[in-house]
Short mmCIF file of C-alpha atoms in Angstrom, two decimals:
data_model
loop_
_atom_site.label_atom_id
_atom_site.label_comp_id
_atom_site.label_asym_id
_atom_site.label_seq_id
_atom_site.Cartn_x
_atom_site.Cartn_y
_atom_site.Cartn_z
CA LEU U 1 72.85 92.76 95.48
CA ALA U 2 70.25 94.18 93.11
CA LEU U 3 69.87 97.95 93.44
CA THR U 4 67.10 98.10 90.85
CA SER U 5 64.96 95.80 88.74
CA GLU U 6 64.35 95.28 85.05
CA ASP U 7 60.82 96.67 85.44
CA MET U 8 62.10 99.83 87.15
CA LEU U 9 64.66 100.45 84.40
CA CYS U 10 62.16 99.90 81.60
CA GLY U 11 59.68 102.15 83.39
CA SER U 12 62.31 104.89 83.42
CA GLY U 13 62.81 104.70 79.67
CA VAL U 14 66.04 102.68 79.80
CA LYS U 15 66.49 100.27 76.90
CA LEU U 16 68.15 97.02 77.95
CA ILE U 17 70.29 95.13 75.45
CA TYR U 18 71.59 91.75 76.57
CA GLY U 19 74.75 90.43 74.98
CA GLU U 20 78.52 90.75 74.88
CA VAL U 21 80.17 93.97 73.72
CA ALA U 22 82.60 92.88 71.02
CA SER U 23 84.22 96.21 70.21
CA ILE U 24 84.03 99.99 70.43
CA ASP U 25 84.52 102.18 67.37
CA ARG U 26 85.42 105.63 68.65
CA PRO U 27 85.48 107.51 65.31
CA SER U 28 81.93 106.41 64.45
CA LYS U 29 80.77 106.39 68.09
CA THR U 30 79.30 102.90 67.88
CA VAL U 31 79.43 99.78 70.03
CA SER U 32 79.16 96.30 68.51
CA VAL U 33 77.08 93.93 70.65
CA ARG U 34 77.04 90.18 70.06
CA ALA U 35 73.85 88.37 71.13
CA TRP U 36 74.28 85.62 73.70
CA GLY U 37 74.59 82.23 72.00
CA GLU U 38 74.53 83.78 68.55
CA PRO U 39 78.10 84.74 67.61
CA SER U 40 77.10 85.80 64.10
CA SER U 41 74.36 88.17 65.32
CA ILE U 42 75.92 91.61 65.76
CA GLN U 43 74.00 94.76 66.68
CA GLU U 44 75.51 98.22 66.22
CA VAL U 45 74.55 100.68 68.97
CA SER U 46 75.30 104.39 68.54
CA TYR U 47 76.24 106.67 71.43
CA ASP U 48 76.81 110.32 72.24
CA VAL U 49 78.28 109.43 75.63
CA LEU U 50 79.63 106.00 76.55
CA VAL U 51 80.16 104.90 80.16
CA LEU U 52 82.45 101.94 80.88
CA ALA U 53 81.34 100.17 84.07
CA THR U 54 82.86 96.77 83.33
CA GLY U 55 84.20 96.14 86.84
CA SER U 56 87.03 93.74 87.52
CA ASP U 57 88.01 90.08 87.64
CA CYS U 58 89.60 88.12 90.45
CA VAL U 59 93.36 87.79 90.06
CA VAL U 60 94.53 84.21 89.56
CA PRO U 61 98.35 84.15 89.75
CA PRO U 62 100.24 82.20 87.06
CA ILE U 63 100.90 78.92 88.89
CA PRO U 64 102.31 75.78 87.27
CA GLY U 65 99.62 73.14 86.94
CA TYR U 66 96.71 75.58 86.78
CA SER U 67 94.13 75.51 84.02
CA PRO U 68 90.67 77.13 84.07
CA GLY U 69 88.85 73.83 83.62
CA LEU U 70 90.12 72.11 86.77
CA SER U 71 87.32 71.18 89.15
CA GLY U 72 87.65 72.24 92.77
CA ILE U 73 89.27 75.61 91.93
CA PHE U 74 87.25 78.79 92.30
CA ALA U 75 87.51 82.55 92.38
CA TYR U 76 85.54 84.28 95.13
CA ARG U 77 83.73 86.73 92.94
CA THR U 78 80.35 85.76 91.51
CA ILE U 79 77.16 83.94 92.48
CA GLU U 80 78.28 81.13 90.17
CA ASP U 81 81.56 80.84 92.12
CA VAL U 82 79.67 80.53 95.40
CA ASP U 83 77.27 77.97 93.93
CA GLY U 84 80.25 75.88 92.79
CA ILE U 85 81.82 76.01 96.25
CA LEU U 86 78.53 74.94 97.84
CA ARG U 87 78.24 72.00 95.44
CA SER U 88 81.79 70.90 96.28
CA ALA U 89 81.10 71.11 100.01
CA SER U 90 77.90 69.10 99.71
CA GLY U 91 79.58 66.61 97.35
CA GLY U 92 82.08 65.29 99.86
CA ALA U 93 84.88 67.89 99.94
CA ARG U 94 86.69 67.93 103.27
CA THR U 95 89.67 70.30 102.96
CA ALA U 96 89.97 73.83 101.56
CA ALA U 97 92.51 76.61 101.19
CA VAL U 98 92.07 80.31 100.47
CA VAL U 99 94.81 82.16 98.59
CA GLY U 100 94.88 85.67 100.06
CA GLY U 101 94.80 86.96 103.61
CA GLY U 102 93.08 90.29 103.00
CA LEU U 103 89.50 91.31 103.73
CA LEU U 104 87.91 89.06 101.12
CA GLY U 105 90.20 86.13 101.90
CA LEU U 106 89.31 86.20 105.58
CA GLU U 107 85.60 86.30 104.84
CA ALA U 108 85.98 83.46 102.31
CA ALA U 109 87.85 81.36 104.88
CA LYS U 110 85.09 81.93 107.44
CA ALA U 111 82.46 80.87 104.87
CA LEU U 112 84.38 77.67 104.04
CA SER U 113 84.84 76.87 107.73
CA ASP U 114 81.10 77.32 108.26
CA LEU U 115 80.59 74.64 105.57
CA SER U 116 82.53 72.25 107.87
CA LEU U 117 85.59 72.22 105.62
CA GLU U 118 89.03 72.02 107.23
CA THR U 119 90.29 75.41 106.08
CA CYS U 120 93.62 77.22 105.84
CA ILE U 121 94.68 80.64 104.55
CA LEU U 122 97.74 81.01 102.32
CA GLN U 123 99.07 84.56 102.53
CA ARG U 124 101.96 85.69 100.37
CA GLY U 125 102.62 88.71 102.58
CA PRO U 126 104.28 88.72 106.02
CA PHE U 127 100.97 88.81 107.95
CA LEU U 128 97.20 89.00 107.54
CA MET U 129 95.65 92.18 106.11
CA ASP U 130 99.12 93.57 105.54
CA LYS U 131 97.75 96.49 103.50
CA GLN U 132 95.48 97.69 106.35
CA LEU U 133 97.18 96.59 109.60
CA ASP U 134 100.54 96.76 111.30
CA GLU U 135 102.28 93.63 112.55
CA GLN U 136 101.06 93.97 116.14
CA ALA U 137 97.40 94.24 115.14
CA ALA U 138 97.82 91.46 112.58
CA SER U 139 99.36 89.19 115.23
CA MET U 140 96.23 89.50 117.37
CA LEU U 141 94.05 88.92 114.31
CA HIS U 142 96.12 85.81 113.49
CA ALA U 143 95.48 84.43 116.98
CA LYS U 144 91.73 85.03 116.68
CA VAL U 145 91.52 83.38 113.25
CA SER U 146 93.53 80.38 114.49
CA ALA U 147 91.18 80.06 117.47
CA MET U 148 88.34 79.56 114.96
CA GLY U 149 90.13 76.45 113.70
CA ILE U 150 91.42 78.14 110.54
CA ALA U 151 95.15 77.62 109.96
CA VAL U 152 97.13 80.63 108.75
CA HIS U 153 100.31 80.32 106.69
CA HIS U 154 102.10 83.55 105.75
CA SER U 155 105.10 84.30 103.55
CA VAL U 156 103.93 81.40 101.37
CA SER U 157 104.78 80.68 97.74
CA ILE U 158 102.57 78.30 95.77
CA LEU U 159 104.93 76.25 93.66
CA GLU U 160 102.47 73.97 91.86
CA ILE U 161 98.82 72.99 91.65
CA LEU U 162 98.45 69.21 91.81
CA HIS U 163 95.57 67.53 90.00
CA ASP U 164 94.41 64.12 88.89
CA ARG U 165 91.85 63.36 86.17
CA GLY U 166 90.90 67.00 85.85
CA ALA U 167 90.33 67.57 89.57
CA LEU U 168 92.33 69.38 92.23
CA VAL U 169 94.12 67.11 94.70
CA GLY U 170 96.55 69.49 96.40
CA LEU U 171 99.23 72.16 96.30
CA ARG U 172 102.99 72.15 96.59
CA VAL U 173 103.86 75.15 98.75
CA GLN U 174 106.87 76.65 100.48
CA GLU U 175 106.89 78.96 103.47
CA ARG U 176 109.86 81.28 103.88
CA GLY U 177 112.69 79.44 105.61
CA SER U 178 111.08 76.01 105.21
CA GLU U 179 111.29 73.12 102.79
CA PRO U 180 108.54 72.67 100.16
CA ARG U 181 105.63 70.49 101.26
CA ILE U 182 102.37 69.12 99.94
CA LEU U 183 98.93 70.28 101.09
CA THR U 184 96.14 67.83 100.28
CA LEU U 185 93.08 69.79 99.16
CA ASP U 186 89.61 69.33 97.73
CA VAL U 187 88.78 73.03 97.29
CA LEU U 188 91.00 76.01 96.40
CA VAL U 189 89.62 79.56 96.45
CA PHE U 190 91.43 82.60 95.05
CA ALA U 191 90.74 85.86 96.90
CA CYS U 192 94.00 87.68 96.32
CA GLY U 193 93.09 90.87 94.51
CA ILE U 194 91.35 92.17 91.42
CA ARG U 195 92.28 93.11 87.88
CA PRO U 196 90.26 95.79 86.01
CA ARG U 197 88.28 94.54 83.03
CA ASP U 198 89.82 97.01 80.62
CA GLN U 199 89.96 94.84 77.49
CA LEU U 200 87.46 97.03 75.62
CA ALA U 201 89.38 100.18 76.54
CA ARG U 202 92.57 98.62 75.21
CA GLN U 203 90.79 97.44 72.05
CA CYS U 204 89.69 101.00 71.20
CA ARG U 205 93.07 102.43 72.29
CA LEU U 206 91.99 104.49 75.28
CA GLU U 207 94.74 105.56 77.65
CA ILE U 208 95.29 102.97 80.39
CA GLY U 209 96.39 103.58 84.00
CA SER U 210 99.76 102.53 85.39
CA SER U 211 98.25 99.38 86.96
CA GLY U 212 95.52 98.84 84.38
CA GLY U 213 92.05 100.32 84.14
CA VAL U 214 90.81 103.28 82.12
CA LYS U 215 92.72 106.44 82.98
CA ILE U 216 90.19 109.10 84.01
CA ASP U 217 90.28 112.64 85.35
CA ARG U 218 88.41 113.82 88.45
CA GLN U 219 85.26 114.23 86.36
CA LEU U 220 85.50 110.56 85.33
CA ARG U 221 86.37 111.39 81.69
CA SER U 222 88.80 109.25 79.77
CA ALA U 223 91.23 110.57 77.17
CA ASP U 224 88.22 110.54 74.83
CA PRO U 225 85.79 113.26 76.08
CA SER U 226 82.82 111.14 74.96
CA ILE U 227 83.83 108.13 77.09
CA TYR U 228 83.67 107.92 80.88
CA ALA U 229 84.58 105.11 83.30
CA ILE U 230 83.35 104.37 86.81
CA GLY U 231 83.90 101.79 89.50
CA GLU U 232 86.65 99.19 89.59
CA VAL U 233 87.66 99.73 85.94
CA ALA U 234 88.33 103.45 86.52
CA SER U 235 91.94 104.43 87.20
CA VAL U 236 91.81 107.86 88.85
CA GLU U 237 94.38 110.09 87.13
CA GLY U 238 96.03 106.86 86.00
CA GLN U 239 97.29 106.07 89.49
CA PHE U 240 94.93 103.64 91.22
CA CYS U 241 91.75 101.59 90.89
CA ASP U 242 89.65 101.15 94.02
CA GLY U 243 88.21 97.71 94.65
CA LEU U 244 85.67 98.82 97.24
CA TRP U 245 81.94 99.49 97.14
CA GLN U 246 81.94 103.09 98.36
CA PRO U 247 84.14 104.61 95.62
CA GLY U 248 81.89 103.12 92.94
CA VAL U 249 78.82 104.73 94.51
CA GLU U 250 80.63 108.08 94.65
CA HIS U 251 81.68 107.72 91.00
CA ALA U 252 78.09 107.08 89.91
CA ASP U 253 76.83 110.14 91.80
CA VAL U 254 79.44 112.48 90.26
CA LEU U 255 78.87 111.05 86.78
CA ALA U 256 75.10 111.55 87.07
CA GLN U 257 75.61 115.17 88.11
CA ASN U 258 77.93 115.89 85.20
CA LEU U 259 75.78 114.17 82.58
CA ALA U 260 72.70 115.95 83.94
CA GLY U 261 74.34 119.32 83.29
CA ALA U 262 76.37 120.20 86.39
CA ARG U 263 79.59 119.70 84.39
CA ASN U 264 81.85 120.65 87.31
CA ALA U 265 81.20 117.84 89.79
CA ARG U 266 84.45 116.11 90.71
CA ILE U 267 85.38 113.01 92.66
CA VAL U 268 87.52 113.45 95.76
CA ASP U 269 89.69 110.83 97.41
CA SER U 270 87.34 108.08 98.50
CA ASP U 271 87.04 106.84 102.04
CA LEU U 272 88.96 103.55 102.09
CA SER U 273 88.11 102.67 105.68
CA THR U 274 87.13 99.04 106.12
CA LYS U 275 85.43 96.92 108.75
CA LEU U 276 85.11 93.15 108.61
CA LYS U 277 81.48 92.11 108.87
CA LEU U 278 81.35 88.32 108.63
CA LEU U 279 83.76 87.24 111.36
CA PRO U 280 82.71 86.62 114.98
CA PHE U 281 85.00 89.42 116.16
CA ASP U 282 85.69 93.01 115.11
CA VAL U 283 88.46 94.23 112.83
CA ALA U 284 88.54 97.79 111.52
CA SER U 285 91.04 100.04 109.77
CA PHE U 286 90.01 103.66 109.23
CA GLY U 287 91.76 106.80 108.06
CA ALA U 288 91.21 110.44 107.18
CA SER U 289 92.78 110.03 103.74
CA ARG U 290 94.47 107.56 101.41
CA ALA U 291 97.81 108.58 102.94
CA PHE U 292 96.96 106.69 106.13
CA TRP U 293 97.48 103.44 104.19
CA SER U 294 99.73 104.45 101.28
CA GLN U 295 102.23 106.06 103.67
CA ARG U 296 101.53 103.47 106.39
CA GLN U 297 100.99 106.17 109.00
CA PHE U 298 99.97 103.45 111.45
CA GLU U 299 103.59 102.29 111.59
CA LYS U 300 106.09 104.35 113.58
CA GLN U 301 108.55 106.09 111.29
CA ASP U 302 111.57 108.19 112.13
CA ASN U 303 110.86 111.90 112.47
CA ASP U 304 107.32 111.81 111.11
CA GLY U 305 106.16 113.75 114.19
CA LEU U 306 102.80 111.97 114.43
CA LEU U 307 101.36 111.01 117.80
CA ARG U 308 100.32 107.40 118.36
CA VAL U 309 98.38 105.84 121.21
CA VAL U 310 98.42 102.04 121.41
CA HIS U 311 96.50 99.91 123.89
CA THR U 312 96.57 96.12 123.82
CA ASP U 313 94.69 93.90 126.27
CA ALA U 314 95.85 90.31 125.79
CA ASP U 315 93.29 88.97 128.28
CA LYS U 316 90.36 90.54 126.43
CA GLY U 317 91.93 89.98 123.02
CA THR U 318 91.68 93.63 121.99
CA HIS U 319 94.07 96.00 120.26
CA CYS U 320 93.56 99.70 119.58
CA GLN U 321 95.93 102.12 117.89
CA LEU U 322 95.03 105.75 117.20
CA VAL U 323 97.20 108.08 115.12
CA PHE U 324 97.02 111.86 115.59
CA SER U 325 98.43 114.90 113.86
CA CYS U 326 101.63 116.42 115.26
CA ASP U 327 99.71 118.83 117.52
CA GLY U 328 97.26 116.14 118.66
CA ARG U 329 94.22 118.04 117.40
CA ARG U 330 93.19 115.79 114.49
CA LEU U 331 92.64 112.05 114.41
CA LEU U 332 94.31 110.72 111.26
CA GLY U 333 93.27 107.09 111.58
CA GLY U 334 93.21 103.98 113.66
CA LEU U 335 93.32 100.19 113.88
CA LEU U 336 90.86 98.20 115.98
CA VAL U 337 90.98 94.45 116.60
CA GLY U 338 88.64 92.55 118.90
CA ASP U 339 86.44 95.51 119.77
CA ALA U 340 85.28 98.09 117.24
CA SER U 341 82.31 99.38 119.22
CA ASP U 342 83.69 102.93 118.96
CA TYR U 343 84.34 102.67 115.22
CA ARG U 344 81.51 104.92 114.08
CA ARG U 345 82.50 107.77 116.40
CA LEU U 346 86.23 107.55 115.65
CA HIS U 347 85.64 107.18 111.92
CA GLY U 348 83.46 110.30 112.05
CA PHE U 349 86.25 112.31 113.69
CA CYS U 350 88.62 111.23 110.88
CA LEU U 351 86.30 112.22 108.07
CA SER U 352 85.24 115.54 109.59
CA GLY U 353 88.74 116.67 110.55
CA ALA U 354 87.25 117.94 113.82
CA ASP U 355 89.41 119.12 116.70
CA VAL U 356 89.49 116.15 119.11
CA THR U 357 91.49 117.86 121.86
CA ASP U 358 88.63 117.59 124.36
CA GLU U 359 87.47 114.11 123.39
CA GLY U 360 89.83 112.32 125.79
CA LEU U 361 91.41 110.22 123.05
CA LEU U 362 94.99 111.34 123.67
CA PRO U 363 96.53 111.39 127.17
CA LYS U 364 96.62 115.07 128.15
CA GLY U 365 100.16 115.03 129.49
CA GLU U 366 101.56 113.56 126.30
CA CYS U 367 99.69 116.05 124.14
CA ASP U 368 100.76 119.06 126.22
CA ALA U 369 104.39 117.92 126.23
CA LYS U 370 104.32 117.54 122.46
CA ARG U 371 102.88 121.02 122.01
CA ARG U 372 105.54 122.51 124.29
CA ARG U 373 108.25 120.85 122.21
CA MET U 374 106.65 122.15 119.00
CA GLY U 375 106.33 125.62 120.50
CA SER U 376 109.95 125.58 121.59
CA ARG U 377 111.12 124.64 118.11
CA SER U 378 108.88 127.33 116.59
CA GLY U 379 110.32 129.92 118.99
CA GLU U 380 113.86 128.91 118.14
CA HIS U 381 113.02 129.26 114.46
CA ARG U 382 111.52 132.72 114.98
CA GLN U 383 114.56 133.79 117.01
CA GLU U 384 116.89 132.63 114.24
CA GLU U 385 114.88 134.63 111.69
CA THR U 386 114.99 137.77 113.89
CA SER U 387 118.74 137.59 114.38
#
């Protein structure tokens, strides 16, 4: 997606330099740029402020038999990747597998199926979208994906990539509890995560986050006050890199404010809610904060005190789970499979933190009983303090 054009940038006084950044020299505040196709042509560019927006690469796990030059193997990342997949499909490919059962993997599998390829998903985790869904919601998603003619294999290890004369011919895989077997394949697509492109940051010895990426503070500054990072290469306080569109947009807005003179604009925890867009059915996972996923608040845990409402309709193929605060007043998040028509409203309640007591989301009897129990415990506590 192009958000601007070359003409618009040039008209705004932006100088465009095309090439590959070879290195960053922090003491002299210069960047060495190598011209495309001319390795000996180096241009030195000076900076007062440098912004790293180098993004990320698709993760390709270290698998025996893999080499970058094998035909039939693709990441699901760039226009060139998609063009290669289209050429394979039009060139006689019949079978395909996607490594990864997350958001991108599901959308890649749907795209391959639409190209009339016999498609399967190979998921290392115990079920589809295991970072965003619980097992019950994922089970319904599994059934819907299978009904599309896409086979789903979970708890899978890829033991070896099989090839002949420089071309993919199959995989040797093993599902948990089963013997290894061979999958015959013409196309293999990796959609199993991202890795920040932090090579330049490492070259100039910037501090790196715990899982890679440039460690930044809430104002997007690295350990070097003259260098900032945004998007998928930015590791917020060294803890995490977000691989979603929305956080990158928020980073750019905060950076622009600070560089324009605000100097106190800060990023907050980004909204990590997701909704599948390319499948013929709805899947959504939304939350009020990162804790909804990092703490897996959508899974019942002993003594967490949260209220959960779950409704599954097997006939309609729908599943809805809503998670509320202990007093039932705030909606903390939810999972929707099969029908996400209420997503916008529910998502809005999460982000606003509004009192949802009168919205009819939580059965009144359950909410009142919970509040009575909380009130009783509070009274006991006050009585203990008085005595």
